[in-house]
Structures are given as structure tokens and as C-alpha cells.
Amino acid sequence: MQYRPTEIEPKWQQRWAEARVADVNVESDAQAPGSKLYMLNMFPYPSGDLHVGHGRNYILGDAVYRYYRMQGRAALNPMGWDAFGLPAENAAIKRQIHPRTWTLGNIERMKAQFARWGILYDWSKEIASCEPEYYHWNQWLFLQLYKRGLAYRGTAPVNWCPQDLTVLANEQVVDGRCERCGALVEQRELSQWFFRITEYADRLDAGLDTLTDWPEKVKLMQRNWIGKSRGTDVEFPVPYLGHPIRVFTTRPDTIFGATFMVLAPEHPDVQKLIEGAEYREEIEAWITTVRNQSALERQEAGKEGRPTGKTAINPFTNEEIPIWLGNFVLPQYGTGALMAVPAHDERDFAFATQYGLPIRSVIKLTSGDEPELPFTAKDETGVAANSGPIDGLPVPQAIDRIIAIIEERGIGKGLVRYRLRDWLISRQRYWGTPIPMIYCDQDGLVPVPEEQLPVSLPLDVPFTGREGNPLSKHEAFVNVACPQCGAAAKRETDTMDTFVDSSWYFLRFITPRDDQKIFDRKLVDKWLPVDQYIGGIEHAILHLLYARFVTRTLHDMGLISFEEPFTRLFNQGVITKEGYKDASGSWVPLNEVEHRDGKPYRGEEALFAEVTKMSKSRFNVVPPDELIARYGADTERVYTLFIAPPEKEAAWSDEGVVGAFRFLGRVWHMGLGVANGASGDVPAAVTRKMHQTIDAVTSRIERFEFNTAISALMELSNLLGEHAGANIREAYEALLKMLHPFAPHMTEELWSMLGNEGFLLTAKWPVADSALMQEDTVVIAVQVNGKLRGQVEVAAPASEEKVKEAVSGNEKIQNWVAGKQIVKQIYVPGKLLNIVVK
RNA sequence: GCCCCCGUGGCGGAAUCGGUAGACGCUACGGACUUAAAAUCCGUUGUCCCGUGAGGGGCGUGCCGGUUCGAGUCCGGCCGGGGGCACCA
């Protein structure tokens, strides 16, 4: 009987679905302590068709899920849809399909694809963030944050498209132009909604230390993003203003070298300072130019500045130092003002050189020599010089000492600052959660009362792609009575960043249909935090940081008892494939490409192959349907996990797929033999290999080393092939069990073919007996002076005496030692003997 | 510029603690089966040298050096590739 996956797979998919094998009762399941396991794949944006690259993520999660099921864990594995977002709106504009219709259609297609891969989710917990039953609680969360001062309205510079009359996300700005209409994007100060994530900067940073099962790389990226730095604020008196200007510095030890001061053009004291300046109009024009530049343009312009003509007093040297304006000073970091120490800072040095400002070195090398400027090292290699009370102190001590002096004098304070900025959540977009706020002429900003939630997103809006957010044109939505005074008022028409939706969805899976509250505290505390979170590295910063932030705010509201939402995190790598470019660099559709002498051509034109992430626009996606029709989902699953370590990028190879198919075919045919196979003695080699394999596969799955777990199963299968006539039934069944997470359909079929009852999914994972793993004999490699000179074989367990006896009886090895004196013998138990001779 | 990660056959990769480098798979080549092809199965496959042969020997994990009886693995310095942040004072 041939191995025909297309006949087997739909049958088992249907049976698992009918038996609802993945459904969890959150109240009654997982009673025993330690039995609950919350598995979660990051919920996807429903963009439509899934390719084999997407498959890696979900197949991986399903393999882990099935493994834990077989280990007897009560595993919850839900799935949902991050269903708000721009692509749906763009599709609506382009094709006049409603975003909701488009989104729900995509969800159906993707669900069907998950089923064809044999992936088991608890669909009774399904959520879609675009539905009122979900975004109701998004709005509720917003109101709680608003109540606690963690959501606020403030102004921020944003990307503004003057033609489409809308704000654009940074990703929608390509080379300074609007992605859709090509107009030059402007920077505008607009009133926007923010979440005060900066209030949690220190806790988000410190919490990273507790995440021992997160990849170091992700923690590092978050740490850099939060950008903690220790330093001090210092006040520099400004006689002209009558009040001092405060600067932030991480190098207060260099304050004796501060020879000028630079303010951001946005600094609040700037208008006063340039009063009566000689070229005031020119300076104002320059300020306007700088403020309208995007961050990128501002940086590319190089360092530019203007003197204000006013001075500040260096509080340590008591010298008058000039106050400049500079485009390189960031208004949103520190105080928007800095003391410039050109001798010991690259940027200050460049600025001072450009404008002829004084440079004074205040650090010497430990040797006493003058360092080459700018000298910026912050360690013991430098010693303070020309610096009064800190003269002679190494830099680290000088920093501590000068901060103490600054604090004693009451002109500043040592503190920690972060580069993390508040989270801008406003979007002037239709397809998102409406922000539940109302503008009343009398009462100002009024939150929508909780009992009036959800503020429903109206579905009857036109999609023109022009004139900004269609919500603001929807009279019935916009016009509302003020909840406080009843007078005519206007609704907020901004919607929320979709990262808000995904910042807490993992909490909603426990009670997705509850229309009374966001979640049930008792059940959430039972099932969370998420034990195993799986998703792409592209979410290493934003999504994971926002989820950690929101979880902490809920903790502080007393709604949950934990602060970190994800205990163990895994980021899988992308799958790449060759695509083809022509000489002009455009991607060429696959059906126009022919290979001659192994090189790609289109007609007579030579093409260039390039390996990239799969993408429709590069014509290098592998759709799973054809693959499944030919080889089956089990083959795709095994190949996908075998191809490379799962966290690494992997190149798809059509030939490689065949290897996985052949392996499954061999296991299939072997099963037919086992079904009517021999009884009698089990070969010792088979028993040994079985226990070794159980041991290896178990620990490798736990460590997410699926590629080597599968290679261990291939080794066992190869050995069973050599013993095909013998009694190998026990080992073969163990092989099926261990193969189940990777090839669930075929193993279920074989399991029932061997006459077993029930699903293999719920069969018990085999346990290795370490006594039966041992070899009968141990081969000892003998090295003389570090060179391999022979082997001896002794009965296990090998003792030093047995090995030495065997060595002395081995003529060949003795020849190498002959005539020399043995000075040392090193015996590594079970492995190696090394004889050192002279 | 700063920070992080990675360099092993023709390819993807393996080597848990420093202990016989190249498991497992792909490709390629040779063979079996077949009228033929596909599929399947068997064998060879790091490299050089000696030997008709069984077999034996040298070299080999980006480069240079160090530690060690022994280094893909540890340490120092280079070279190459990838990623993150990017005027954060």
C-alpha cells in the first residue's frame, strides 16, 4: 500500500475537529498544580494567503503543543486575529470592498489553511480585534489609563501629507514623500493622544533581568530602545533671562571644559534669547526651516547653528560662555539644552571646529600626557585636569565627586534619563478602535461613560482615499450629546494604533465572550502568564514592549497578580527563497524565467538570482497548496522543522522537501511490516537505540532543537530498517509517538492501523531508561602525545584498569610508545585515553 | 559611529562539559529494478598522498598567535558576513 498523504490527512483533520480535541475548559481543566500550559503564537494580521514561510511559525507552535499534550499537560493553544489596520483600508479604497468584508474573508481563508497544515487551535476562544465585543475592552482599557493619567492629549511633531490631508505613520513615508500620492511630507505639531509609557521606563528596563527564558538578543534590543543613562542636571545662570537654564549631562566631570551652551531651536527660552539679536529675522527663518524638517532631513543637513548673542555663566569656572542654537540638539531628550564640552564630545567638537568656538581639554591620560582631542573615553584611562576640586581623580570617581558637589551647591541633581518616548496612539484612520472621548465646548475633554461602551465604529462610510479620515465626515458618529451637560458635542474621530489591540489580547483568550468585564481575574491568574510565546523577531521591540507596559498598568490597577506577560519567548527565523531580477533591478515573475546551464534567463536576457524573504512582489513565494497536494502537510511540516535551527533564517529548497517525503514513506512502509510482524526477541541494538533516541528527542524538543530531534528520529528509523524482520514493534511505536508532533496525520493513521484505540495525540510520551541506553562495549580512542594512534575496546562500564590492560596488550599502540617514557596518562571515562610520552 | 551575533564539505547543517570533526538530509556520481521514464532501493561522496587490493598515512572548522596531554569549542589580535540603534549630550 502506497503512502498517500492526501487520502489520510483530511480524514484526521476532520476527526480532530469533530472531537474538538483542542478545546479547553478554563474553569475545570488544569486542576493539578503545574499542569496548565498556555501556548501562544502571536496572532496574525489577516492579510489573506499564507505561504510556507508563515507556516514555519504555526507548524513550530503546533509541534510544541502536541508534544506537551503527550506529556500530559493541560495545554491551551488559542488563536485570533489582529484585524484592524491599514491594508484593509487600502483594499477598500482600491477595490471598493468594505474593510470588514475583506478582513473576514481573509480570516476564513487563513483558518482553512491552518486546518490543512494539521494545526490544532482551540477555536472556541477565537477573537478578532475589529469586532465590537473585542474593541469594547480596548476602549475600556483606554478609559482606565486616562483615569490614572496614563493616557493624555499632547502635541507632537508628526508626518503630514498636505495633499491627502492626513497624518502618516513613519512607515508610510518613503524618501520623504507620501507613499500613496508622492507629495512631500511635512512635519507638523499636532495635538495627539499618548500613553505615558515613559512612567514605566525604569520598571520595563529592570524587568528584563527577570526574563531568563527570553532570547538575549531581544532583551538587548529592548534595553537599547529604553536607553537608560545616568547623569546629572546642572543649572547654568543666564543673567539676561533672570533665570538659569538647566542642562543634562552624563559627563559632569568635564564641566570645567564647558565653553559654550547649545539649545534646541524648540527650547522654550529661545524666543526671549533672540530678542534684539543682530540677525534676528535670519535666525527665526532658520528656526522655522529646522522645525519643519523631518528627523531624517534634520540629521542629513549636518551640524548647523546660530549664536543668540547672549551668554550663560559656567557655574564652576564662573566664565561667561556663549549660548548657541543647534539643529543637533533634540528637543525631546533631556532638557533640550546641553553644555558643550568640545574637548570631550565628538558632536560638540565638530560644532566648535565649524564655528570657531573655544576648546579646552580637562582630561589627561594616566601617563600625564595630553590626549588627542576629542578624547571621549569614560573609563580609568583618563584623569581630571584643570578642574579644581576634582583634579587628579580618575574619570569614574570624578563623575561621582562632581555630582556630590553639584547637589551640595543646590544647582542640580544626579538622575537617570531614558530615551524612550511616550507612545503616540492616535491615528487619523478609519479602520481602528475609536478613542472613547468627547469634546464639549463647556466641559472640555469628557470621557465616554463606561456603560455607554462600546463606541461602535460606523460601517456606512465612503472610501475615497482623499481628505483624511472618513470618520470625521460621518455626522451621526461625530455629533453627540455631552455626557456631562447634555449640550451638543463632538466625538474624537482618531482611532487607536493597532499595537494597542495587541498589547493585551492574550488576556482576553481566557474569557473571550464575557460582555461584562475585560477578563476574569481568577481565571487569568490561573492561566497566565503565557508559558510559551512564539513569533517573529520583527516584534522584538514595539509589540513586546507595549504588552509588557500594559500588563504592568493592569497589575498596578490591581487586576492581575503578575507583571511580565510572557515567561518564555521564542523568535523563529524567516524562510527565504531565490527570486530573479533583470538588469534594471525589477523582479521577474517565475513563469518568465528559464534556466540554461544553471543560470537564469528571460529569452536572451541574463537575469540575476537573489535570495530574499518570501514576498508576492518578488515572485518567490511557495504556496502550500500545491506542495500539500503532492507530498502532504506532514512532509511540509517535517521539512520546515528539519531545514535549519528554527531561530535561524532558512533557504527553501524544493529538493530538500523530497528528503522529508522519502523519510515519511520509509516509516509508512515499515509500519505495514510491523502490523503483521515478528514476535520473539528484540535485538539489543534496537532497544538501546530506542532509549537513546527517546532521551535525545525529548531534550531537543524542550530546547526547540527540532532539526536535530528529527535527525535522531531518522537515525532510529534507519536502524529499524536494518532490523525489519525482527520484533521491533515497541521501538516502532515509540518512533510513531515521537514523530507525532512533526507528522501528526500519518502517525495517527499508522497508530490506528496497528490496532490502537484513541488518538495518538493523547497517548503517553515514551520515557527513556538510562540503564538500557548504555552500550555493551566502550571504544577508547588512544592518543599518544595528542595524536590518535589507535583504538581499544573494553566491556562497559570501562574502568581505568580494564583500559590500561587493553592498551598494554595492543601491539600497534605499544609501537608508538616504545622506547619512550610515559609521563602522564589521562583517562576520560567512556571516551578517550591519552598517553603523554617523552 | 556605538552595540550584538555569526564564519565547519558542492549545499542546509551536527558535534551537551575542551576529548575519534563532518551526525542527519540534499546535490552529484555509480549500480539494481523497468521496454522506457518517474518513483523506489543499494553504494560512493572533506582533501591530498602511498598501495593492484585489503588497508595505511598527511592535512583540514575564515587568518595569525596563545593556553592545554588534547581546541570547531577557551583567551588575544586581525579579516569577512549579518542584524539592531543611530546627533540621546
XYZ file of N, CA, C and O in Angstrom, chain A residues 396-463:
272
model
N 35.790 57.914 36.444
C 34.598 57.417 37.155
C 34.422 58.067 38.537
O 33.320 58.451 38.906
N 35.528 58.215 39.276
C 35.428 58.845 40.590
C 35.131 60.331 40.451
O 34.431 60.916 41.271
N 35.700 60.956 39.431
C 35.469 62.389 39.214
C 33.982 62.647 38.980
O 33.438 63.645 39.457
N 33.317 61.736 38.249
C 31.886 61.903 37.992
C 31.112 61.878 39.312
O 30.306 62.765 39.595
N 31.405 60.866 40.160
C 30.700 60.769 41.443
C 30.935 62.013 42.302
O 30.026 62.561 42.908
N 32.181 62.459 42.335
C 32.556 63.582 43.201
C 31.866 64.881 42.751
O 31.317 65.618 43.561
N 31.868 65.121 41.451
C 31.314 66.390 40.968
C 29.792 66.413 41.139
O 29.221 67.464 41.428
N 29.147 65.219 41.012
C 27.699 65.181 41.241
C 27.400 65.552 42.689
O 26.491 66.340 42.980
N 28.216 65.026 43.593
C 28.023 65.339 45.011
C 28.165 66.848 45.233
O 27.374 67.465 45.965
N 29.156 67.467 44.579
C 29.367 68.914 44.743
C 28.184 69.697 44.175
O 27.688 70.638 44.789
N 27.718 69.256 42.983
C 26.575 69.937 42.352
C 25.352 69.874 43.264
O 24.646 70.863 43.451
N 25.146 68.703 43.881
C 23.982 68.555 44.762
C 24.155 69.401 46.029
O 23.210 70.046 46.477
N 25.384 69.423 46.594
C 25.652 70.252 47.776
C 25.358 71.717 47.493
O 24.796 72.433 48.321
N 25.752 72.162 46.300
C 25.557 73.579 45.948
C 24.119 73.868 45.532
O 23.766 75.019 45.298
N 23.308 72.816 45.416
C 21.895 73.007 45.081
C 21.664 73.500 43.669
O 20.653 74.137 43.383
N 22.586 73.200 42.740
C 22.396 73.668 41.361
C 22.070 72.509 40.427
O 22.072 72.661 39.198
N 21.765 71.348 40.993
C 21.423 70.221 40.122
C 21.314 68.952 40.927
O 21.441 68.952 42.149
N 21.060 67.845 40.203
C 20.792 66.602 40.883
C 21.185 65.441 39.978
O 20.894 65.476 38.775
N 21.835 64.445 40.577
C 22.129 63.239 39.804
C 20.840 62.507 39.498
O 19.973 62.415 40.362
N 20.668 62.042 38.273
C 19.428 61.343 37.920
C 19.636 60.410 36.727
O 20.684 60.416 36.101
N 18.603 59.623 36.476
C 18.636 58.689 35.355
C 17.659 59.184 34.310
O 16.538 59.572 34.645
N 18.061 59.203 33.062
C 17.135 59.578 31.994
C 17.035 58.435 30.981
O 17.916 57.606 30.871
N 15.924 58.433 30.261
C 15.668 57.376 29.276
C 15.414 58.006 27.923
O 14.854 59.097 27.836
N 15.775 57.265 26.860
C 15.465 57.808 25.538
C 14.085 57.374 25.049
O 13.594 57.881 24.064
N 13.496 56.424 25.770
C 12.133 56.002 25.461
C 11.203 57.218 25.486
O 11.312 58.072 26.363
N 10.299 57.293 24.499
C 9.354 58.409 24.471
C 7.943 57.888 24.646
O 7.677 56.716 24.446
N 7.039 58.763 24.998
C 5.666 58.331 25.191
C 5.108 57.777 23.884
O 5.522 58.163 22.791
N 4.171 56.869 24.047
C 3.621 56.095 22.930
C 2.475 56.890 22.294
O 1.450 57.101 22.933
N 2.698 57.308 21.050
C 1.680 58.068 20.329
C 0.675 57.074 19.756
O 1.021 56.283 18.881
N -0.555 57.105 20.254
C -1.517 56.085 19.833
C -2.591 56.611 18.883
O -3.408 55.842 18.394
N -2.614 57.918 18.603
C -3.640 58.461 17.692
C -3.346 58.084 16.258
O -2.200 58.151 15.815
N -4.380 57.708 15.539
C -4.246 57.528 14.091
C -5.438 58.203 13.442
O -6.584 57.984 13.854
N -5.180 59.000 12.399
C -6.284 59.648 11.689
C -6.748 58.694 10.600
O -6.647 58.960 9.415
N -7.225 57.556 11.079
C -7.570 56.452 10.200
C -8.927 55.894 10.581
O -9.330 55.996 11.732
N -9.566 55.264 9.616
C -10.886 54.725 9.862
C -10.833 53.356 10.549
O -11.494 53.138 11.565
N -10.065 52.419 10.002
C -10.189 51.014 10.404
C -9.381 50.736 11.676
O -8.284 50.153 11.625
N -9.930 51.187 12.806
C -9.288 51.001 14.095
C -10.289 51.255 15.197
O -11.453 51.582 14.937
N -9.852 51.091 16.450
C -10.749 51.292 17.590
C -10.985 52.777 17.830
O -10.028 53.511 18.061
N -12.246 53.252 17.810
C -12.496 54.665 18.109
C -12.049 55.003 19.536
O -12.281 54.218 20.460
N -11.393 56.135 19.671
C -10.966 56.567 21.002
C -12.191 57.144 21.710
O -12.841 58.046 21.194
N -12.541 56.630 22.883
C -13.839 56.953 23.516
C -13.790 58.281 24.275
O -13.928 58.308 25.497
N -13.597 59.380 23.535
C -13.552 60.686 24.173
C -14.477 61.637 23.413
O -14.733 61.462 22.230
N -14.956 62.675 24.128
C -15.890 63.641 23.552
C -15.384 65.048 23.870
O -14.855 65.289 24.970
N -15.506 65.942 22.857
C -15.105 67.332 23.061
C -16.355 68.177 23.263
O -17.215 68.247 22.379
N -16.454 68.792 24.426
C -17.600 69.635 24.735
C -17.100 71.061 24.932
O -16.075 71.273 25.583
N -17.824 72.034 24.332
C -17.386 73.429 24.451
C -17.350 73.863 25.911
O -16.535 74.663 26.318
N -18.260 73.300 26.697
C -18.378 73.726 28.077
C -17.455 72.942 29.011
O -16.737 73.519 29.815
N -17.483 71.595 28.871
C -16.761 70.746 29.818
C -15.392 70.299 29.328
O -14.693 69.567 30.028
N -15.045 70.708 28.108
C -13.733 70.293 27.592
C -13.728 68.824 27.208
O -14.692 68.312 26.649
N -12.622 68.160 27.589
C -12.482 66.740 27.257
C -13.311 65.893 28.209
O -13.087 65.929 29.414
N -14.247 65.125 27.658
C -15.087 64.298 28.521
C -14.982 62.841 28.081
O -15.224 62.525 26.912
N -14.598 61.935 28.985
C -14.551 60.518 28.597
C -15.960 59.957 28.430
O -16.875 60.351 29.144
N -16.099 59.032 27.470
C -17.383 58.346 27.310
C -17.602 57.483 28.548
O -16.695 56.746 28.951
N -18.775 57.566 29.203
C -19.002 56.729 30.393
C -18.916 55.248 30.034
O -19.336 54.840 28.953
N -18.368 54.448 30.958
C -18.131 53.019 30.678
C -19.391 52.295 30.228
O -19.335 51.421 29.370
N -20.543 52.687 30.813
C -21.767 51.966 30.459
C -22.228 52.280 29.036
O -23.090 51.593 28.503
N -21.651 53.325 28.414
C -22.024 53.621 27.020
C -21.111 52.921 26.014
O -21.265 53.090 24.807
N -20.128 52.174 26.523
C -19.240 51.436 25.615
C -19.978 50.227 25.055
O -20.869 49.704 25.716
N -19.625 49.735 23.891
C -18.571 50.272 23.037
C -19.032 51.464 22.196
O -20.197 51.551 21.863
N -18.101 52.347 21.909
C -18.342 53.358 20.882
C -18.141 52.628 19.562
O -17.018 52.285 19.201
N -19.258 52.342 18.887
C -19.155 51.482 17.701
C -18.599 52.239 16.513
O -18.912 53.409 16.297
N -17.770 51.550 15.775
C -17.233 52.097 14.535
C -18.332 51.994 13.479
O -18.785 50.901 13.164
N -18.815 53.126 12.931
C -19.876 53.035 11.927
C -19.362 52.355 10.660
O -18.214 52.547 10.275
N -20.195 51.513 10.069
C -19.741 50.768 8.886
C -20.087 51.482 7.582
O -19.486 51.206 6.546
N -21.073 52.428 7.643
C -21.524 53.091 6.414
C -20.730 54.363 6.144
O -21.194 55.470 6.362
N -19.497 54.197 5.712
C -18.673 55.352 5.364
C -18.142 55.173 3.949
O -17.952 54.042 3.496
N -17.910 56.300 3.221
C -17.333 56.198 1.888
C -15.807 56.070 1.956
O -15.189 56.589 2.878
N -15.215 55.360 1.005
C -13.764 55.223 0.973
C -13.214 55.863 -0.285
O -13.276 55.288 -1.366
